Short mmCIF file of C-alpha atoms and ligand atoms in Angstrom, two decimals:
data_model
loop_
_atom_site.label_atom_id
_atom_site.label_comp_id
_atom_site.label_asym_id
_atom_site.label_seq_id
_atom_site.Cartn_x
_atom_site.Cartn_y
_atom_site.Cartn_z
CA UNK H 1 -14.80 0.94 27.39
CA UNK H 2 -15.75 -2.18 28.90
CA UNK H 3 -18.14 -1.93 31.90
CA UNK H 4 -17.15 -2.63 35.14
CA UNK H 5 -17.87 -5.79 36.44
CA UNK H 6 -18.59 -4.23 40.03
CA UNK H 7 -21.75 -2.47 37.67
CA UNK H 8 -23.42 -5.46 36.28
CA UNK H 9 -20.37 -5.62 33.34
CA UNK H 10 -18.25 -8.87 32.51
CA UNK H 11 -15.80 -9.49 34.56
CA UNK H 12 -11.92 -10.22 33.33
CA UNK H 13 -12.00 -13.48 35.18
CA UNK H 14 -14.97 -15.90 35.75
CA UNK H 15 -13.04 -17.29 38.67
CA UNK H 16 -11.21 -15.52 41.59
CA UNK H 17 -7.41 -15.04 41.31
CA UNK H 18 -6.25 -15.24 44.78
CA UNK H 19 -3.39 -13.34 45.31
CA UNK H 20 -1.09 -15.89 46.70
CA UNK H 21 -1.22 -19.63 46.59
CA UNK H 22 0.96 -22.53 46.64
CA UNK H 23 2.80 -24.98 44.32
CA UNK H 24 2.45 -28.64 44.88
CA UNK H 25 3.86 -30.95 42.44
CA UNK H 26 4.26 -35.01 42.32
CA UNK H 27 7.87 -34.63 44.13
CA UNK H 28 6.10 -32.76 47.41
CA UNK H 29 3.01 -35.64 47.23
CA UNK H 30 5.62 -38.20 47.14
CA UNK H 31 8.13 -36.74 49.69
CA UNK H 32 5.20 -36.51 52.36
CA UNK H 33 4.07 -40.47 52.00
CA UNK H 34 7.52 -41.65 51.79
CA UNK H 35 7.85 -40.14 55.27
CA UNK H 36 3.90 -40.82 56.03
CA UNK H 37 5.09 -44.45 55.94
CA UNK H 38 8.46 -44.36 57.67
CA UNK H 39 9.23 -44.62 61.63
CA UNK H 40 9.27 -40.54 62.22
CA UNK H 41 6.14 -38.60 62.03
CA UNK H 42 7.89 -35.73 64.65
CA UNK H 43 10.95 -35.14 65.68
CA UNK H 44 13.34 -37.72 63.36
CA UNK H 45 15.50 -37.28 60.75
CA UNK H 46 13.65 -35.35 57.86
CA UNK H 47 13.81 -31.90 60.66
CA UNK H 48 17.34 -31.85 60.89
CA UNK H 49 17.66 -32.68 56.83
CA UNK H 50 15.13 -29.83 56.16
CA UNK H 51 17.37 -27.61 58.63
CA UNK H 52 20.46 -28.19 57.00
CA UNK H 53 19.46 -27.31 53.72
CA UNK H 54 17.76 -24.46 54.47
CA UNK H 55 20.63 -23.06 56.66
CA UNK H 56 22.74 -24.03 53.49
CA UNK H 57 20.32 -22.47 51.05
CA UNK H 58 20.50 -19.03 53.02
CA UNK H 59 24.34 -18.87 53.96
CA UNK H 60 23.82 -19.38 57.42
CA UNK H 61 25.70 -21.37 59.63
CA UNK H 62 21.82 -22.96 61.99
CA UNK H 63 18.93 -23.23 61.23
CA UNK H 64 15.79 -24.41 63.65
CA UNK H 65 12.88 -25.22 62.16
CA UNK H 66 9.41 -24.41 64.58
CA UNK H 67 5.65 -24.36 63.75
CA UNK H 68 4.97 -21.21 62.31
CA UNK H 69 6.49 -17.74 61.09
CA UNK H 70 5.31 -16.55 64.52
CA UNK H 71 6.48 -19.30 66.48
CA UNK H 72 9.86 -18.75 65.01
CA UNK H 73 9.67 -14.62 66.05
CA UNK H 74 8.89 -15.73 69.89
CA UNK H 75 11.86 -18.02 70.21
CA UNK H 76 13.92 -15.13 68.47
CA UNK H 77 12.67 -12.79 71.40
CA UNK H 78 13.22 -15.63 73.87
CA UNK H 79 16.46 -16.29 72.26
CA UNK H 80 17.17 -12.75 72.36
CA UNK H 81 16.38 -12.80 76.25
CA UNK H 82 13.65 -9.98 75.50
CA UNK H 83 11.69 -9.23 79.12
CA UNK H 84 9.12 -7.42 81.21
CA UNK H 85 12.10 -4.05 81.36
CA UNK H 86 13.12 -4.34 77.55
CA UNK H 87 11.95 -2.12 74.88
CA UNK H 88 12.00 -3.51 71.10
CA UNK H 89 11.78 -1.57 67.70
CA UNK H 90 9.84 -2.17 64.99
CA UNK H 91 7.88 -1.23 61.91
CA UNK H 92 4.06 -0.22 62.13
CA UNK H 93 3.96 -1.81 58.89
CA UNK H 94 3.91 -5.25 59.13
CA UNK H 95 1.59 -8.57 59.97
CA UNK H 96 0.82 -8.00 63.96
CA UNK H 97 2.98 -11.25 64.43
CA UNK H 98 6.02 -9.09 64.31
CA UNK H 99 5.29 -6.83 67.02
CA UNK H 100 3.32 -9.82 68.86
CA UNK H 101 6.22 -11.19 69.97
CA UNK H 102 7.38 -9.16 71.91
CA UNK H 103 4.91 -8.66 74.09
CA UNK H 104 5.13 -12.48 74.63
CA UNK H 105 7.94 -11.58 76.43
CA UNK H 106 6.27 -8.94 78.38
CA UNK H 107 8.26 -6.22 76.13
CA UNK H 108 7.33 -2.97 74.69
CA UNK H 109 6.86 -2.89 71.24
CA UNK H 110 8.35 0.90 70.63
CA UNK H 111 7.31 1.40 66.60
CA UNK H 112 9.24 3.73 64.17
CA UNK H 113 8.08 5.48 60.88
CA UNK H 114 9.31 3.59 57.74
CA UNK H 115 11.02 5.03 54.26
CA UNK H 116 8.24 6.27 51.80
CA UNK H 117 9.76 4.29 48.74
CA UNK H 118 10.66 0.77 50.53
CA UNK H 119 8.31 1.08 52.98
CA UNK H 120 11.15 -0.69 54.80
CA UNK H 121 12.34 0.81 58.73
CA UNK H 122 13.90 4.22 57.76
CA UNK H 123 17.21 4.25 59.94
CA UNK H 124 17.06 8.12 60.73
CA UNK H 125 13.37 7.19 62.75
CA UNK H 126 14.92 3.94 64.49
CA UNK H 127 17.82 6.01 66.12
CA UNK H 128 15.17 8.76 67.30
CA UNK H 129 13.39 6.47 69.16
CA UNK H 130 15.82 4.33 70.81
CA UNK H 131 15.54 4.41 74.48
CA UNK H 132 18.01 3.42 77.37
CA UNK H 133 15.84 0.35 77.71
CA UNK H 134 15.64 -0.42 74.03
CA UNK H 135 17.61 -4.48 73.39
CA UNK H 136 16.32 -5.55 70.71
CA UNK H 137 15.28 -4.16 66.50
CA UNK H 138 13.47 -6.46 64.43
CA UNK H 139 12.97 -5.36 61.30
CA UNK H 140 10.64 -6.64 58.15
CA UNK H 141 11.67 -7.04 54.80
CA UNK H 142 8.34 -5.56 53.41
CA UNK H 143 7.00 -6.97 50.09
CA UNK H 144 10.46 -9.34 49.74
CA UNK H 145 12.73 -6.11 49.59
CA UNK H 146 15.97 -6.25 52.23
CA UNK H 147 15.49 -3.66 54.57
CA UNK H 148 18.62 -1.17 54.75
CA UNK H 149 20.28 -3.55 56.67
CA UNK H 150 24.34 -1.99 56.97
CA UNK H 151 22.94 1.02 58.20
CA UNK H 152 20.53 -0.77 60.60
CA UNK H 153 23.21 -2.97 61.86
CA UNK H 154 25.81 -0.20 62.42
CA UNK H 155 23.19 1.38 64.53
CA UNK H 156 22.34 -1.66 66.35
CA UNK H 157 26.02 -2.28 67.35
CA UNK H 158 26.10 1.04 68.46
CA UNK H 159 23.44 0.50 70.91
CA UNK H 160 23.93 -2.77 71.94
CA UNK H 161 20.49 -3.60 70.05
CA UNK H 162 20.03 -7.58 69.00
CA UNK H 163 18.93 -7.49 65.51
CA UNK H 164 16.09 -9.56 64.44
CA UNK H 165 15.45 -9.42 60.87
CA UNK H 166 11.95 -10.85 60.04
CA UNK H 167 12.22 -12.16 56.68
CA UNK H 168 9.17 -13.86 56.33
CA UNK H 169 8.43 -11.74 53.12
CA UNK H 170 12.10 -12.43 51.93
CA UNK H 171 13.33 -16.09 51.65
CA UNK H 172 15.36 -16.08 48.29
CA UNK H 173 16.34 -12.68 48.61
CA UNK H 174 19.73 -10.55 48.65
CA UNK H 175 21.17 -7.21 49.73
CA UNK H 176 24.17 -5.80 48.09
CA UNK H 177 25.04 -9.73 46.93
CA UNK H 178 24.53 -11.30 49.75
CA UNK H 179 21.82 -13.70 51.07
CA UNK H 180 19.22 -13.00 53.63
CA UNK H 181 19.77 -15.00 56.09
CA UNK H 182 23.07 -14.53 58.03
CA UNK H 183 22.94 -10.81 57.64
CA UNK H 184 20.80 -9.97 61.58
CA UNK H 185 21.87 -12.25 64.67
CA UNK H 186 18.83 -13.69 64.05
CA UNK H 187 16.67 -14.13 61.24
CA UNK H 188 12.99 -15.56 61.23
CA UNK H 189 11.18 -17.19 58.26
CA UNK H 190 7.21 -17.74 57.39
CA UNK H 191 6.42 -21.22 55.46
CA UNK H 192 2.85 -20.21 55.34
CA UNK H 193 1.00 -21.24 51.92
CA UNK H 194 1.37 -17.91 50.76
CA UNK H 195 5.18 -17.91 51.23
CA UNK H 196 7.92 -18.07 48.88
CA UNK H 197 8.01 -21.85 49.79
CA UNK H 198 5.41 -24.14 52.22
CA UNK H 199 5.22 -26.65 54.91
CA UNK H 200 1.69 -25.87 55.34
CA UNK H 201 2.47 -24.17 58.53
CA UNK H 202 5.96 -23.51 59.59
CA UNK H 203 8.75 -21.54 60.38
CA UNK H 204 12.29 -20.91 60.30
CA UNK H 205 15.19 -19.19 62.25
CA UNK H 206 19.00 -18.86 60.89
CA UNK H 207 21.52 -17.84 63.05
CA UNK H 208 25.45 -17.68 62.63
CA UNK H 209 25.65 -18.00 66.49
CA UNK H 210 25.66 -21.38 67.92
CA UNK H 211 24.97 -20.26 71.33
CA UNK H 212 21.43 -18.60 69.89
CA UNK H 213 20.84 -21.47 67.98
CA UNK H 214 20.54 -23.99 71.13
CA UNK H 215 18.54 -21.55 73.08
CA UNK H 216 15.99 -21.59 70.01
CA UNK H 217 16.21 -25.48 69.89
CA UNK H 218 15.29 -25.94 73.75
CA UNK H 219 12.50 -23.48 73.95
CA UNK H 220 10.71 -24.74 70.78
CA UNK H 221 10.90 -28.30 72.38
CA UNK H 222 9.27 -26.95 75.93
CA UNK H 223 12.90 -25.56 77.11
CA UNK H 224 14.14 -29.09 77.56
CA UNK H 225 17.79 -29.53 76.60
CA UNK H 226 17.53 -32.82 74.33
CA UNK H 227 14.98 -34.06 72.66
CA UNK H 228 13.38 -37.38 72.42
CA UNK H 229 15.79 -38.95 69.80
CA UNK H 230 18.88 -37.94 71.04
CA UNK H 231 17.72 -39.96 74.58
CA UNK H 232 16.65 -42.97 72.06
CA UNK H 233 20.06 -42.22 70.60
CA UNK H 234 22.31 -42.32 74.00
CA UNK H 235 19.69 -45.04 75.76
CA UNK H 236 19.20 -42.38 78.38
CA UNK H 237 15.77 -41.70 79.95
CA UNK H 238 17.05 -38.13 81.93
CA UNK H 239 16.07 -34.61 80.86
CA UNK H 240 15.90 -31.40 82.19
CA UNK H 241 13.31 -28.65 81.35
CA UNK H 242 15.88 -25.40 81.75
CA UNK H 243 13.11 -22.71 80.61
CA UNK H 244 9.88 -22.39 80.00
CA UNK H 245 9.00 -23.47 76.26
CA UNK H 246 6.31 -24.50 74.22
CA UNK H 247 5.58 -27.05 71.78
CA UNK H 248 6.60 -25.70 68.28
CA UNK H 249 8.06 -28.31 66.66
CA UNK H 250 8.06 -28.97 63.07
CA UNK H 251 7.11 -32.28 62.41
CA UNK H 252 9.03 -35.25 60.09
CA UNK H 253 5.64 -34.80 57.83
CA UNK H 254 6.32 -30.93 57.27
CA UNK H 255 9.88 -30.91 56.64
CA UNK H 256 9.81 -33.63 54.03
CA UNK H 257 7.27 -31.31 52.07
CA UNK H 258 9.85 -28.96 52.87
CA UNK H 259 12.84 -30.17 51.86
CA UNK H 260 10.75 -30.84 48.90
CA UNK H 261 9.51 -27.60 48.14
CA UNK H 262 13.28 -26.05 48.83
CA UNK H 263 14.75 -27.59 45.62
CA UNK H 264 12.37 -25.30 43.48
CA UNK H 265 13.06 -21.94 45.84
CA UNK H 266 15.36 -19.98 42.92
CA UNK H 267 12.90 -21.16 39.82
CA UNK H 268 10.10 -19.59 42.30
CA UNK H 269 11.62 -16.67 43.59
CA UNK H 270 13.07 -16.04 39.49
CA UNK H 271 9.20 -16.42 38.30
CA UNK H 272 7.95 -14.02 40.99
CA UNK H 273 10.81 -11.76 39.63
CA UNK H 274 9.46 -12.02 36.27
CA UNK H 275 5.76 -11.35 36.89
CA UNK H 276 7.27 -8.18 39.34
CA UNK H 277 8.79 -6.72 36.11
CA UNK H 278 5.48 -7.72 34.04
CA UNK H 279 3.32 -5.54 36.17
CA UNK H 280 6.08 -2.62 36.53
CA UNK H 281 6.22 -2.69 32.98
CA UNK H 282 2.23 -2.84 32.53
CA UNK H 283 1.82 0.28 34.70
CA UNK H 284 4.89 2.74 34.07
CA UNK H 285 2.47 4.46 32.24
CA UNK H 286 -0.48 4.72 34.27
CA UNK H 287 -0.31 8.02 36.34
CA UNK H 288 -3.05 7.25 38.57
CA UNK H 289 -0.62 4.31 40.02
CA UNK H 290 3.09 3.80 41.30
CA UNK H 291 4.99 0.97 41.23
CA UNK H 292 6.86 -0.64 43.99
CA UNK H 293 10.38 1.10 43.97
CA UNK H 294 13.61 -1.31 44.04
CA UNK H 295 16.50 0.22 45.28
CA UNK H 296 19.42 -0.81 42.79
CA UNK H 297 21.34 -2.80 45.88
CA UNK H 298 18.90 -5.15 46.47
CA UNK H 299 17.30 -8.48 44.95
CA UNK H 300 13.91 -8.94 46.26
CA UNK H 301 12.20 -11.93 46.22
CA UNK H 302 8.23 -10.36 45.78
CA UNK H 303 6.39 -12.11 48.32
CA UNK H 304 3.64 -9.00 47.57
CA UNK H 305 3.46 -6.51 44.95
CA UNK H 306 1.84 -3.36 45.59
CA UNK H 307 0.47 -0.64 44.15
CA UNK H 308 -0.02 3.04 45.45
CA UNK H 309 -2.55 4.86 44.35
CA UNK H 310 -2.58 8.72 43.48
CA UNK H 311 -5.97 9.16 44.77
CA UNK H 312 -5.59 13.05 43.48
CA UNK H 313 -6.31 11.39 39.73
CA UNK H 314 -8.68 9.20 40.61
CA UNK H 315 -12.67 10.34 41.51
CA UNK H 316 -13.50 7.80 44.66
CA UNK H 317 -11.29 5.99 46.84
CA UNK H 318 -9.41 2.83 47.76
CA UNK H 319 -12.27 1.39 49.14
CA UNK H 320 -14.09 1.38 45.56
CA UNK H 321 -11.19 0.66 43.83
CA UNK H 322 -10.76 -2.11 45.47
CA UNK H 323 -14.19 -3.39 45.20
CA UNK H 324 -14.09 -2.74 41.31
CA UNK H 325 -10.96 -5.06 41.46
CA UNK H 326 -12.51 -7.76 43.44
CA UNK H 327 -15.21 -7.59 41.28
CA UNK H 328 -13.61 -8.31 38.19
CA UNK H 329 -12.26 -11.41 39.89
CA UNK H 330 -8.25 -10.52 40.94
CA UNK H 331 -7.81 -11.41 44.76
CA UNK H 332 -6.32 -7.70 45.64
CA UNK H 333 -5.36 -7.68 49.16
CA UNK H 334 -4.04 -4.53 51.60
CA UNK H 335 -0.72 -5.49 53.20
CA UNK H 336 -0.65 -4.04 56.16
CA UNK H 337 -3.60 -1.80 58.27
CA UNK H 338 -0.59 -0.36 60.52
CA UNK H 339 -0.20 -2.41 63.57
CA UNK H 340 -0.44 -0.02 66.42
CA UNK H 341 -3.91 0.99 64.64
CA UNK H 342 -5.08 -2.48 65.80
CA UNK H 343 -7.53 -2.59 69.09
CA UNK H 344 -5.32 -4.14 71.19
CA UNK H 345 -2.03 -1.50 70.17
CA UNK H 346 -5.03 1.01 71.01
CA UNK H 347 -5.72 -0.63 74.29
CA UNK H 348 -2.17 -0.20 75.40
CA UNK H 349 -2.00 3.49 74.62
CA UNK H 350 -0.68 4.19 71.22
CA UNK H 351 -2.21 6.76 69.69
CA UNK H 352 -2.99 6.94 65.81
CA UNK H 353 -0.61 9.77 63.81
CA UNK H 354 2.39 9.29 64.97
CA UNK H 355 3.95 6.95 62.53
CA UNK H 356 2.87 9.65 59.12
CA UNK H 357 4.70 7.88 55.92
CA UNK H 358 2.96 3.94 57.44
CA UNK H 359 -0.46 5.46 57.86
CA UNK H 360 -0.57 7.31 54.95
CA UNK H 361 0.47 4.70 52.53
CA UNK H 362 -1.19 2.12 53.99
CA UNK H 363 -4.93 4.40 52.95
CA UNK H 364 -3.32 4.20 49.10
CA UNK H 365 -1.79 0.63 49.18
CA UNK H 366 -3.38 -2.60 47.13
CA UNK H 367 -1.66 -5.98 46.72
CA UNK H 368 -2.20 -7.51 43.43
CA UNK H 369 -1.48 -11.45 43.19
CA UNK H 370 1.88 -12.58 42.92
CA UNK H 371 2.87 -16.34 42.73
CA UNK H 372 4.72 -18.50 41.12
CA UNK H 373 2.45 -21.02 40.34
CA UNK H 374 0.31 -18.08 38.28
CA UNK H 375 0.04 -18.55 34.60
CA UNK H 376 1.04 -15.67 32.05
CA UNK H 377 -2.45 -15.87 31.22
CA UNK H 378 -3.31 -14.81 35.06
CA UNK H 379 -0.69 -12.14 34.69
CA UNK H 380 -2.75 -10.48 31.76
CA UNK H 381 -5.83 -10.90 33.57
CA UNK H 382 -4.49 -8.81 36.22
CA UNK H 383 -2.74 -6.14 33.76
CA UNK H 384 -6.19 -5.92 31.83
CA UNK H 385 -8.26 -5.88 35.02
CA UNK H 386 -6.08 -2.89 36.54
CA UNK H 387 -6.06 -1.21 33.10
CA UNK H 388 -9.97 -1.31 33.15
CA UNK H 389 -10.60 -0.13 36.68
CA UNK H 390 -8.20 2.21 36.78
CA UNK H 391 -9.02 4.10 33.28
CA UNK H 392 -12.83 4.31 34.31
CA UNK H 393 -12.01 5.91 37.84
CA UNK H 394 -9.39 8.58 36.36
CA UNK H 395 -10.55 11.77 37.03
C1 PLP P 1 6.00 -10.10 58.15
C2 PLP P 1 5.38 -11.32 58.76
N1 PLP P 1 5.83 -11.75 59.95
C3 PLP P 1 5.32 -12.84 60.55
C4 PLP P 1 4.31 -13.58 59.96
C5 PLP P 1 3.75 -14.77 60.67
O1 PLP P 1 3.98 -15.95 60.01
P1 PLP P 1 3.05 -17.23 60.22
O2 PLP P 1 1.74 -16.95 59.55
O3 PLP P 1 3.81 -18.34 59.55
O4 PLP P 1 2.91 -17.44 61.69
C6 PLP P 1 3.82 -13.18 58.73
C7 PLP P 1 2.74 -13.96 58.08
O5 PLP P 1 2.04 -13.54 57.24
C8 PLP P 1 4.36 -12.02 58.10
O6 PLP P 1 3.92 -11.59 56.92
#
């Protein structure tokens, strides 16, 4: 056997595989200085083309683009008319963002346990901790997998809960044949680098519900009712600020790249499938590992691919597994230290334990790099580099 690079051995890589990155091709570099050298840097036409395609692209009736995936959660909570009295549920396991917004509101972030296999909001632990003040559920579509979204939705309705879906793992992807994107009240995309497609930053909300939609229009553009092309467009000077926004526009720049960037979303989201089934196929075999589990109902689109480990059949930990991964040049990643666990969470009083199946997969989780722009040379690399560290720490 090889020695391991984290021991003085040759690693599988001489340079580091990240474990997401972007695509940019001649269309996106062309797109952006075509608008670069047109009237609208912010604000013109290219937002409300990006908009309609993406609303288009997911099945959903709005879309309003904002600055970033966690812009685009605060104006669903604002939409939502989230407050100082309202509690909102969520998943422990998830990018702080989710839970963040809330208390932008002045909420309470009230956190339930998630399934073992999806790692997804398990419905059973949502209903047990829904309280008289509870208005709101915003749930994550870990990894790119739908969360069980009937059964969430049939217990939102029952308790008058807004569902916010936060798909920022899961543009491209479908539940039981349909789209994600009309399937919450609201649902809130990520076009972070990493994402399934990029404006550098940016974000996204869809709504079927036009009433949502303009309350998510005025409070990205500082809760003022029009913005500054429909005046130029009517000759008018007057505006009134209704609410207290903020500035998270998307700019003309961003939403060319895009509108750009949209046009490749199923070739993407289809290559991320295929290096998904690579690595599920690599591994079957290897007992020291599991596989991410797809439920048969669902189409994910693989923003992340994780691993669990069996730490039972392996001598040493995470930690050193890790390391010995890192090492050998593949960008492995943890997705997500559980978000209560965070100082601040701690600050306001949660205590660690009480969210079991989150905290104890998150000690055997690693992220292994999944994009589309990877080559199937990349994908070996990270097949032969698990293969490696994994056989030498089996027990
Ligand atoms: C689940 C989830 N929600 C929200 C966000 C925030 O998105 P952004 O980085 O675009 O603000 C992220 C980003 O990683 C995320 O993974």
């Amino acid at each position: 056997m090889h020695r391991l690079a984290v021991e003085g051995g040759r690693p599988v890589r001489t340079t580091l595989l990240p474990y997401g990155h972007q695509c940019i091709d001649d269309d996106d570099v062309r797109a952006v200085t075509e608008t670069l050298q047109s009237s609208w840097l912010t604000t013109g036409p290219k937002v409300e083309e990006f908009e309609r395609a993406f609303a288009s692209a997911v099945g959903a009736k709005h879309a309003v683009a904002v600055s970033s995936g966690t812009a685009a959660l605060h104006a669903a909570t604002f939409a939502a008319r989230i407050g100082p009295a309202d509690d909102v549920i969520t998943t422990p396991m998830t990018f702080a963002a989710t839970a963040n917004c809330v208390r932008y509101q002045g909420g309470t972030v009230v956190f339930a346990d998630v399934r073992k296999d999806t790692l997804n909001l398990d419905p059973a632990k949502v209903e047990a901790v829904v309280t008289p003040k509870a208005k709101a559920l915003i749930t994550v579509d870990y990894s790119g997998q739908p969360s069980d979204l009937d059964e969430l939705s049939v217990l939102a309705s029952r308790h008058r809960l807004i569902m916010i879906e936060d798909a920022s793992h899961a543009l491209g992807a479908s539940y039981r044949g349909r789209r994600v994107g009309a399937l919450a009240h609201l649902t809130t995309f990520s076009l972070h680098p990493v994402k399934h497609i990029t404006t550098g930053e940016g974000g996204m909300i869809t709504t079927d519900d036009a009433e949502l939609a303009e309350r998510l229009r005025a409070f990205r553009n500082h809760g003022i009712s029009s913005d500054y092309r429909q005046r130029e467009a009517t000759g008018s000077w007057f505006y009134e600020m209704t609410d207290l926004g903020f500035n998270y526009r998307l700019t003309d720049l961003q939403s060319a790249l895009g509108l750009s960037q949209l046009e490749k979303l199923e070739t993407w989201v289809a290559r991320r499938r295929t290096i998904a089934a690579r690595y599920s196929t690599a591994f079957a075999a290897l007992s020291e590992i599991e596989t991410p589990t797809v439920l048969p109902d669902r189409g994910p689109a693989w923003h992340l691919y994780v691993i669990r480990l069996n730490l039972d059949r392996i001598r040493m930990g995470r930690a050193e597994l890790f390391r010995a991964l890192r090492a050998e040049n593949i960008g492995v990643n943890v997705h997500y230290i559980p978000v209560p666990w965070h100082p601040y969470y701690q600050g306001l009083g949660y205590k660690k334990g009480e969210w079991p199946v989150a905290e104890n997969e998150y000690a055997r989780m690693i992220s292994l790099p999944i994009f589309p722009a990877m080559t199937d040379r990349d994908v070996e690399d990270v097949v032969t580099a698990v293969n490696k560290v994994v056989s030498y720490f089996r027990k």
